[in-house]
Amino acid sequence: MLDRTGDLWRAHLETRLGGVAVDLEACGFDAVLISAGSPYIHFRDDQPAPFRANAHFLHFCPLEAPRHQLLLRPGKPPFLAAWCPDDFWYEPQRVGSPAWAADFEVVECRSRPGQAGEIARRLPAGGRTAFVGEDAAVAETFGLAANPGRLLDRMDWRRAVKTPYEVACIAEANRVAADGHRAAEAAFHDGGSEMEIHRAFVAAVGCEEAALPYPSIVGLDEKGAVLHYEGKRTDVRDARTLLIDAGARVRGYASDITRTRPGTRAGGRFRSLVAAMESAQQALCDGARPGRPWAELHAEAHRSLAGVLREAGVIRVSPDEAVESGLSRVFFPHGLGHFLGIQVHDVGGHLAHRDGRRAEPPPEHPTLRTTRTLEPGHVITVEPGVYFIPMLLDPWREGARRRAVDWEAVEALLPFGGVRIEDDVLVTDGAPRNLTREHLPT
Ligand code: GLY
Ligand code: MN
Ligand code: MN
């Protein structure tokens, strides 16, 4: 599928270089130096954390290694001052001549002064160059304006609309992760522990654990109620249900997929809840249409999930009442989804305009990660969930409000944790394209 990426990459680079040229001019700059970043070294240690390149760097240059510097000057080829020191402790990463670099000027630099010299020679004389990255020392070396907010807002804004190359990368990340989800499901049905299920996922994806886009969430039974559960228990097996939220990365781009798998001992009530959530989630995916404010779809999700809970006999009030009283938030306390790209929670979600105006989430939905109106090219996760979370349920157990909930039903479902179903969806001019279901139909 990625055999077309050569052409797609070229078109992506052209589009993005055109975009950054407009943004630089609008912000009064002639060029931008983007740093890949440096490894984070743990406190009083010599061990680095797994390296993640600056996403703005990866967006223009698919090379995930530290200390590379990329200079973009409108009208000129991108200049990559690659960091390739002679080293016998670590293997130097040479750039070589991959297809993506055909349109770059690349110099492999073996020392810091050498790299600085190569960059200095190419900075526009008498011009203004911005710096984007976290290494303040690099900006200081050249006297550059570090991370100007107006420019970053514009760059973030653009990243929300994916090019066909980016869509292909995210689709491929879905294909790879789908293999992982199938292997994880098989390990669960074999009675595996969270650790064994997680290992089955990683083995099928075929990467190092540190290369996953985010730590896998593998929750058996009640752990499904911990939204970002990262434990990997080895002593619990033969569980009734599995909630797995796990993705893969391709050329820096992520997938983010959740499935809830009832096992043979799950029982009818929980199975019906999962089936109802599946229908609700698919209808919400279909609602990801251009011109639709995301907050509106999130509000629809609350009404829809309140309907599911009412049908399941968990709540006793109407869906409208559940939403108005805040009861639906007890069961669905997170946002419906978020932009997806190089970052799992991709940038630009709270921008109302490229000029940096913000649209913060409404106070009743503070965890909404995007408030944007959908446009063709947006890739967004659709991940409704209902959970049985004791700390959110407890305040409703006393007083007049307690009658809104069927507590017997809640007690019966608490051991199952919850249900979340998450797909990655491309907004188009017409019907949305579900990048996950193409590879993982259920
Ligand atoms: N995997 C984290 C999330 O779904 O947002
Ligand atoms: Mn997500
Ligand atoms: Mn997820």
Coordinates of C-alpha atoms and ligand atoms in Angstrom, one line a residue:
M1 CA 0.0 0.0 0.0
L2 CA 2.9 2.3 0.7
D3 CA 4.5 1.7 -2.6
R4 CA 2.9 4.9 -3.8
T5 CA 4.5 6.9 -1.0
G6 CA 7.3 8.1 -3.2
D7 CA 4.9 10.2 -5.2
L8 CA 2.7 10.9 -2.3
W9 CA 5.7 12.1 -0.3
R10 CA 6.8 14.5 -3.0
A11 CA 3.3 16.0 -3.2
H12 CA 3.2 16.2 0.6
L13 CA 6.6 18.0 0.8
E14 CA 5.5 20.4 -1.9
T15 CA 2.3 21.2 -0.2
R16 CA 3.9 21.7 3.2
L17 CA 6.8 23.8 1.9
G18 CA 4.2 26.0 0.1
G19 CA 2.3 26.3 3.4
V20 CA 5.3 27.2 5.5
A21 CA 6.4 29.8 2.9
V22 CA 3.0 31.6 3.4
D23 CA 3.2 31.3 7.1
L24 CA 6.8 32.7 7.3
E25 CA 5.8 35.7 5.2
A26 CA 2.7 36.3 7.3
C27 CA 4.9 36.3 10.5
G28 CA 7.7 38.4 9.0
F29 CA 10.3 35.7 8.7
D30 CA 12.5 34.6 5.8
A31 CA 13.4 31.1 7.0
V32 CA 12.8 28.6 9.8
L33 CA 15.3 26.3 11.4
I34 CA 13.6 23.2 12.9
S35 CA 15.5 21.1 15.3
A36 CA 14.8 17.3 15.7
G37 CA 15.6 17.7 19.4
S38 CA 18.0 16.0 21.9
P39 CA 17.5 12.9 23.9
Y40 CA 16.1 13.4 27.4
I41 CA 18.6 12.2 30.0
H42 CA 17.1 11.0 33.3
F43 CA 18.1 13.0 36.4
R44 CA 21.6 12.2 37.6
D45 CA 21.9 9.4 35.2
D46 CA 23.5 8.7 31.9
Q47 CA 20.5 6.8 30.5
P48 CA 18.3 8.6 27.9
A49 CA 14.5 8.2 27.6
P50 CA 13.3 6.7 24.3
F51 CA 13.8 9.5 21.7
R52 CA 10.9 11.3 20.1
A53 CA 11.7 13.8 17.4
N54 CA 10.1 17.2 17.3
A55 CA 6.8 16.5 15.4
H56 CA 7.3 19.7 13.3
F57 CA 10.6 18.2 12.2
L58 CA 9.1 14.8 11.3
H59 CA 6.4 16.5 9.4
F60 CA 9.0 17.7 6.9
C61 CA 11.7 15.0 7.3
P62 CA 10.9 11.4 8.2
L63 CA 14.1 10.8 10.1
E64 CA 13.7 10.0 13.7
A65 CA 17.1 10.5 15.4
P66 CA 18.4 13.3 17.6
R67 CA 20.2 16.5 16.8
H68 CA 19.4 16.8 13.1
Q69 CA 18.6 20.4 12.0
L70 CA 16.4 21.3 9.1
L71 CA 16.5 24.7 7.5
L72 CA 13.5 25.8 5.4
R73 CA 14.0 28.8 3.1
P74 CA 11.2 29.5 0.6
G75 CA 12.3 29.0 -2.9
K76 CA 15.3 26.8 -2.0
P77 CA 15.5 23.0 -1.3
P78 CA 15.2 22.1 2.4
F79 CA 18.6 21.9 3.9
L80 CA 19.2 19.0 6.3
A81 CA 22.3 19.4 8.6
A82 CA 22.3 15.7 9.7
W83 CA 24.0 14.7 12.9
C84 CA 26.3 11.8 12.1
P85 CA 29.3 11.9 14.4
D86 CA 32.0 9.2 14.2
D87 CA 31.2 7.0 17.2
F88 CA 32.1 3.6 18.4
W89 CA 29.8 3.7 21.5
Y90 CA 26.6 4.0 19.4
E91 CA 26.1 3.2 15.8
P92 CA 26.2 6.4 13.7
Q93 CA 22.9 6.8 11.7
R94 CA 23.9 7.8 8.2
V95 CA 21.2 9.4 6.1
G96 CA 22.4 7.7 2.9
S97 CA 20.1 8.4 -0.1
P98 CA 16.6 7.4 0.7
A99 CA 13.9 8.3 -1.8
W100 CA 12.5 11.0 0.4
A101 CA 15.8 12.9 0.4
A102 CA 15.9 13.4 -3.3
D103 CA 14.5 16.9 -3.0
F104 CA 16.8 17.9 0.0
E105 CA 20.2 19.3 0.3
V106 CA 21.8 16.9 2.9
V107 CA 25.1 17.4 4.6
E108 CA 26.2 14.8 7.1
C109 CA 27.9 16.6 10.0
R110 CA 30.5 15.0 12.2
S111 CA 30.9 17.7 14.9
R112 CA 28.9 20.4 16.5
P113 CA 31.0 23.3 15.2
G114 CA 30.9 21.6 11.7
Q115 CA 27.1 21.5 11.9
A116 CA 26.8 25.0 13.2
G117 CA 29.1 26.2 10.4
E118 CA 27.0 24.5 7.7
I119 CA 23.8 26.1 9.0
A120 CA 25.4 29.6 9.5
R121 CA 26.5 29.6 5.9
R122 CA 23.0 29.1 4.7
L123 CA 21.0 31.4 7.0
P124 CA 19.6 34.3 5.0
A125 CA 22.1 37.1 5.3
G126 CA 20.4 40.1 7.0
G127 CA 17.1 38.1 7.2
R128 CA 15.0 36.9 10.0
T129 CA 15.0 33.2 10.8
A130 CA 12.7 31.6 13.3
F131 CA 13.7 28.6 15.4
V132 CA 11.3 25.7 16.2
G133 CA 12.3 23.2 18.7
E134 CA 13.2 22.7 22.3
D135 CA 17.0 23.2 22.2
A136 CA 17.2 26.8 23.3
A137 CA 21.0 26.7 23.0
V138 CA 20.7 26.1 19.2
A139 CA 18.5 29.2 18.8
E140 CA 21.0 31.2 21.0
T141 CA 23.9 30.1 18.9
F142 CA 22.5 31.8 15.9
G143 CA 20.5 34.5 17.6
L144 CA 17.2 33.3 16.3
A145 CA 13.7 34.0 17.6
A146 CA 12.8 30.7 19.5
N147 CA 9.3 29.3 18.9
P148 CA 7.4 32.4 17.9
G149 CA 3.8 31.8 19.0
R150 CA 2.2 33.2 15.9
L151 CA 4.2 31.0 13.6
L152 CA 3.7 27.9 15.7
D153 CA -0.1 28.5 15.7
R154 CA -0.1 28.6 11.9
M155 CA 2.1 25.5 11.6
D156 CA -0.2 23.6 14.1
W157 CA -3.3 24.7 12.2
R158 CA -2.0 23.3 9.0
R159 CA -1.1 20.0 10.5
A160 CA -4.7 19.3 11.3
V161 CA -5.5 18.8 7.6
K162 CA -3.6 15.7 6.4
T163 CA -2.1 15.3 3.0
P164 CA -2.7 12.1 1.0
Y165 CA 0.8 10.9 2.1
E166 CA -0.1 11.4 5.8
V167 CA -3.4 9.6 5.3
A168 CA -1.5 6.7 3.7
C169 CA 0.9 6.6 6.7
I170 CA -2.0 6.6 9.2
A171 CA -3.9 4.0 7.2
E172 CA -0.8 1.8 7.2
A173 CA -0.3 2.3 10.9
N174 CA -3.9 1.0 11.2
R175 CA -3.1 -2.0 9.1
V176 CA -0.1 -2.9 11.3
A177 CA -2.0 -2.3 14.5
A178 CA -4.9 -4.5 13.3
D179 CA -2.5 -7.5 13.2
G180 CA -1.6 -6.6 16.8
H181 CA -5.3 -6.4 17.9
R182 CA -6.0 -9.8 16.3
A183 CA -3.1 -11.4 18.1
A184 CA -4.1 -9.7 21.4
E185 CA -7.6 -11.0 21.1
A186 CA -6.4 -14.5 20.5
A187 CA -4.1 -14.3 23.6
F188 CA -7.1 -13.1 25.6
H189 CA -9.3 -15.9 24.5
D190 CA -6.4 -18.3 25.4
G191 CA -6.7 -17.0 29.0
G192 CA -3.6 -14.8 28.8
S193 CA -2.6 -12.2 31.4
E194 CA -2.4 -8.5 30.6
M195 CA 1.4 -8.9 30.1
E196 CA 0.9 -11.8 27.7
I197 CA -1.8 -10.0 25.8
H198 CA 0.4 -6.9 25.5
R199 CA 3.4 -9.0 24.4
A200 CA 1.2 -10.7 21.7
F201 CA 0.3 -7.2 20.5
V202 CA 3.9 -6.0 20.3
A203 CA 5.1 -9.2 18.7
A204 CA 2.5 -9.0 15.9
V205 CA 3.2 -5.3 15.3
G206 CA 6.9 -6.3 15.1
C207 CA 8.5 -3.3 16.8
E208 CA 10.3 -2.4 20.0
E209 CA 7.9 -1.5 22.8
A210 CA 9.4 2.0 22.8
A211 CA 8.4 2.5 19.2
L212 CA 4.7 2.3 19.9
P213 CA 2.9 5.6 19.7
Y214 CA 1.7 5.4 23.3
P215 CA 1.9 2.8 26.1
S216 CA -0.7 0.1 25.4
I217 CA -3.7 0.0 27.6
V218 CA -4.5 -3.6 28.3
G219 CA -7.1 -3.8 31.0
L220 CA -8.7 -7.1 32.1
D221 CA -12.1 -6.9 33.9
E222 CA -12.4 -3.9 36.3
K223 CA -9.2 -2.3 35.0
G224 CA -11.1 -1.3 31.9
A225 CA -12.5 1.5 34.1
V226 CA -9.0 3.1 34.4
L227 CA -8.9 5.3 31.3
H228 CA -5.1 5.3 30.8
Y229 CA -4.4 2.1 32.7
E230 CA -0.7 1.2 32.1
G231 CA -0.2 -1.8 34.5
K232 CA 0.5 -5.1 32.9
R233 CA -0.6 -7.7 35.5
T234 CA 0.8 -11.2 35.2
D235 CA -1.2 -12.8 38.0
V236 CA -4.7 -12.3 36.6
R237 CA -5.8 -14.6 33.7
D238 CA -8.9 -16.2 32.3
A239 CA -10.7 -12.8 32.6
R240 CA -14.3 -12.1 31.6
T241 CA -13.5 -9.1 29.4
L242 CA -10.6 -7.2 27.8
L243 CA -10.3 -3.5 27.0
I244 CA -7.3 -3.0 24.8
D245 CA -6.3 0.5 23.5
A246 CA -3.1 0.1 21.4
G247 CA -1.7 1.5 18.2
A248 CA 1.3 1.4 15.9
R249 CA 3.5 3.9 14.1
V250 CA 4.5 4.2 10.5
R251 CA 7.0 6.8 9.3
G252 CA 6.2 8.7 12.5
Y253 CA 2.4 8.6 12.1
A254 CA 0.2 6.9 14.7
S255 CA -2.9 4.8 14.8
D256 CA -5.0 4.7 18.0
I257 CA -7.4 1.8 18.3
T258 CA -9.6 0.5 21.1
R259 CA -11.6 -2.7 21.3
T260 CA -13.6 -4.3 24.1
R261 CA -13.7 -8.0 23.8
P262 CA -16.1 -9.9 26.0
G263 CA -14.9 -13.5 26.8
T264 CA -16.9 -16.6 27.1
R265 CA -17.7 -15.8 30.8
A266 CA -18.9 -12.3 30.1
G267 CA -22.6 -12.9 30.5
G268 CA -25.5 -11.5 28.4
R269 CA -25.9 -8.2 30.1
F270 CA -22.3 -7.0 29.4
R271 CA -22.3 -8.5 25.9
S272 CA -25.5 -6.6 25.0
L273 CA -23.9 -3.4 26.3
V274 CA -20.9 -4.0 24.1
A275 CA -23.2 -4.6 21.1
A276 CA -25.2 -1.4 21.8
M277 CA -21.9 0.6 22.1
E278 CA -20.7 -0.8 18.8
S279 CA -23.9 0.4 17.0
A280 CA -23.6 3.8 18.7
Q281 CA -19.9 4.2 17.9
Q282 CA -20.5 3.3 14.2
A283 CA -23.3 5.9 14.0
L284 CA -21.0 8.5 15.5
C285 CA -18.2 7.6 13.0
D286 CA -20.7 8.3 10.3
G287 CA -21.4 11.7 11.8
A288 CA -17.9 12.9 11.2
R289 CA -18.8 15.1 8.3
P290 CA -17.4 18.4 7.0
G291 CA -18.9 21.5 8.5
R292 CA -19.8 19.7 11.7
P293 CA -18.5 21.3 15.0
W294 CA -16.8 18.5 16.9
A295 CA -18.4 19.7 20.1
E296 CA -21.7 19.1 18.5
L297 CA -20.9 15.5 17.7
H298 CA -19.5 15.1 21.3
A299 CA -22.9 16.3 22.6
E300 CA -24.7 13.9 20.3
A301 CA -22.4 11.1 21.8
H302 CA -23.7 12.0 25.3
R303 CA -27.3 11.7 24.2
S304 CA -26.6 8.5 22.3
L305 CA -24.7 6.8 25.2
A306 CA -27.3 7.9 27.7
G307 CA -29.8 6.1 25.4
V308 CA -27.6 3.0 25.5
L309 CA -27.4 3.1 29.3
R310 CA -31.2 3.6 29.6
E311 CA -31.8 0.6 27.3
A312 CA -29.3 -1.5 29.3
G313 CA -31.3 -0.6 32.5
V314 CA -28.3 1.2 34.1
I315 CA -30.1 4.6 34.4
R316 CA -33.7 5.3 35.0
V317 CA -34.0 8.8 33.6
S318 CA -34.5 9.9 30.0
P319 CA -31.3 10.5 27.9
D320 CA -32.1 14.2 27.9
E321 CA -32.3 14.3 31.7
A322 CA -29.1 12.3 32.0
V323 CA -27.3 14.8 29.9
E324 CA -28.7 17.9 31.6
S325 CA -28.1 16.6 35.1
G326 CA -24.5 15.6 34.3
L327 CA -25.2 11.9 34.9
S328 CA -24.0 11.0 31.4
R329 CA -20.6 12.4 32.3
V330 CA -20.3 10.0 35.2
F331 CA -20.3 7.1 32.7
F332 CA -18.6 9.0 29.8
P333 CA -16.0 11.3 31.4
H334 CA -13.7 11.9 28.4
G335 CA -13.9 13.6 25.1
L336 CA -15.3 11.8 22.0
G337 CA -12.0 11.9 20.2
H338 CA -9.0 14.0 19.1
F339 CA -6.9 14.7 16.1
L340 CA -4.5 12.0 15.1
G341 CA -1.2 12.4 13.3
I342 CA 2.4 12.4 14.3
Q343 CA 1.2 13.0 17.8
V344 CA -1.4 10.7 19.1
H345 CA -3.2 13.7 20.5
D346 CA -2.3 15.8 17.5
V347 CA -1.9 19.6 17.6
G348 CA -4.3 22.3 16.6
G349 CA -7.5 21.0 18.3
H350 CA -8.2 24.1 20.3
L351 CA -7.4 26.6 17.6
A352 CA -10.4 28.5 16.2
H353 CA -8.4 30.2 13.5
R354 CA -4.9 30.0 12.0
D355 CA -4.1 33.4 13.5
G356 CA -4.1 31.8 17.0
R357 CA -7.6 32.6 18.2
R358 CA -8.6 29.8 20.6
A359 CA -11.8 27.9 21.1
E360 CA -11.5 26.4 24.6
P361 CA -13.7 23.4 25.5
P362 CA -17.0 24.3 27.2
P363 CA -16.8 24.2 31.0
E364 CA -19.1 21.1 31.1
H365 CA -16.7 19.2 28.8
P366 CA -13.3 20.3 29.9
T367 CA -11.6 17.2 28.5
L368 CA -12.6 17.8 24.9
R369 CA -9.4 17.7 23.0
T370 CA -10.7 19.5 19.9
T371 CA -13.3 22.2 19.4
R372 CA -12.7 22.5 15.7
T373 CA -15.3 22.3 13.0
L374 CA -14.5 19.3 10.8
E375 CA -12.9 19.7 7.4
P376 CA -12.0 17.3 4.7
G377 CA -8.5 15.9 5.5
H378 CA -9.0 15.9 9.3
V379 CA -8.2 12.6 10.8
I380 CA -9.9 12.2 14.1
T381 CA -10.5 9.3 16.6
V382 CA -14.1 8.4 17.4
E383 CA -13.9 6.7 20.8
P384 CA -17.1 6.8 22.9
G385 CA -16.9 4.8 26.1
V386 CA -19.0 4.0 29.1
Y387 CA -17.3 3.0 32.3
F388 CA -18.2 2.0 35.9
I389 CA -15.8 4.1 37.9
P390 CA -16.4 4.0 41.6
M391 CA -15.0 7.5 42.4
L392 CA -17.5 9.1 39.8
L393 CA -20.4 6.9 40.8
D394 CA -20.1 7.3 44.6
P395 CA -21.4 11.0 44.8
W396 CA -24.6 9.8 43.1
R397 CA -25.3 7.0 45.5
E398 CA -26.8 9.3 48.2
G399 CA -29.7 11.7 48.2
A400 CA -32.5 12.3 45.8
R401 CA -30.2 11.8 42.8
R402 CA -29.6 8.1 43.7
R403 CA -33.0 7.2 42.0
A404 CA -31.6 8.2 38.6
V405 CA -29.4 5.0 38.6
D406 CA -30.3 1.4 39.0
W407 CA -27.6 0.5 41.5
E408 CA -28.2 -3.3 41.2
A409 CA -27.3 -3.0 37.5
V410 CA -24.2 -1.0 38.3
E411 CA -23.1 -3.5 40.9
A412 CA -23.5 -6.3 38.3
L413 CA -21.4 -4.3 35.7
L414 CA -18.7 -2.9 38.0
P415 CA -16.5 -6.0 37.6
F416 CA -16.4 -5.5 33.8
G417 CA -14.8 -2.1 34.1
G418 CA -16.2 -0.5 31.0
V419 CA -16.5 -0.4 27.2
R420 CA -14.6 1.8 24.8
I421 CA -14.5 1.4 21.0
E422 CA -12.2 3.6 19.1
D423 CA -11.6 4.0 15.3
D424 CA -9.5 6.5 13.3
V425 CA -11.7 8.3 10.8
L426 CA -10.8 10.5 7.8
V427 CA -13.2 13.3 7.1
T428 CA -13.8 13.7 3.4
D429 CA -16.1 15.7 1.2
G430 CA -18.7 13.0 1.5
A431 CA -19.0 9.9 3.7
P432 CA -16.2 9.5 6.2
R433 CA -13.5 6.9 5.6
N434 CA -12.9 4.6 8.5
L435 CA -9.2 3.8 8.4
T436 CA -9.5 1.3 11.2
R437 CA -12.4 -0.8 10.0
E438 CA -10.7 -1.3 6.6
H439 CA -8.3 -3.6 8.5
L440 CA -10.1 -4.5 11.7
P441 CA -13.8 -4.9 10.8
T442 CA -14.9 -5.7 14.4
Ligands
GLY1 N1 -4.9 6.0 23.5 C1 -5.2 7.2 24.1 C2 -6.4 7.8 23.6 O1 -7.2 7.1 23.1 O2 -6.6 9.0 23.6
MN2 MN -7.7 8.2 21.3
MN3 MN -6.8 5.2 22.3

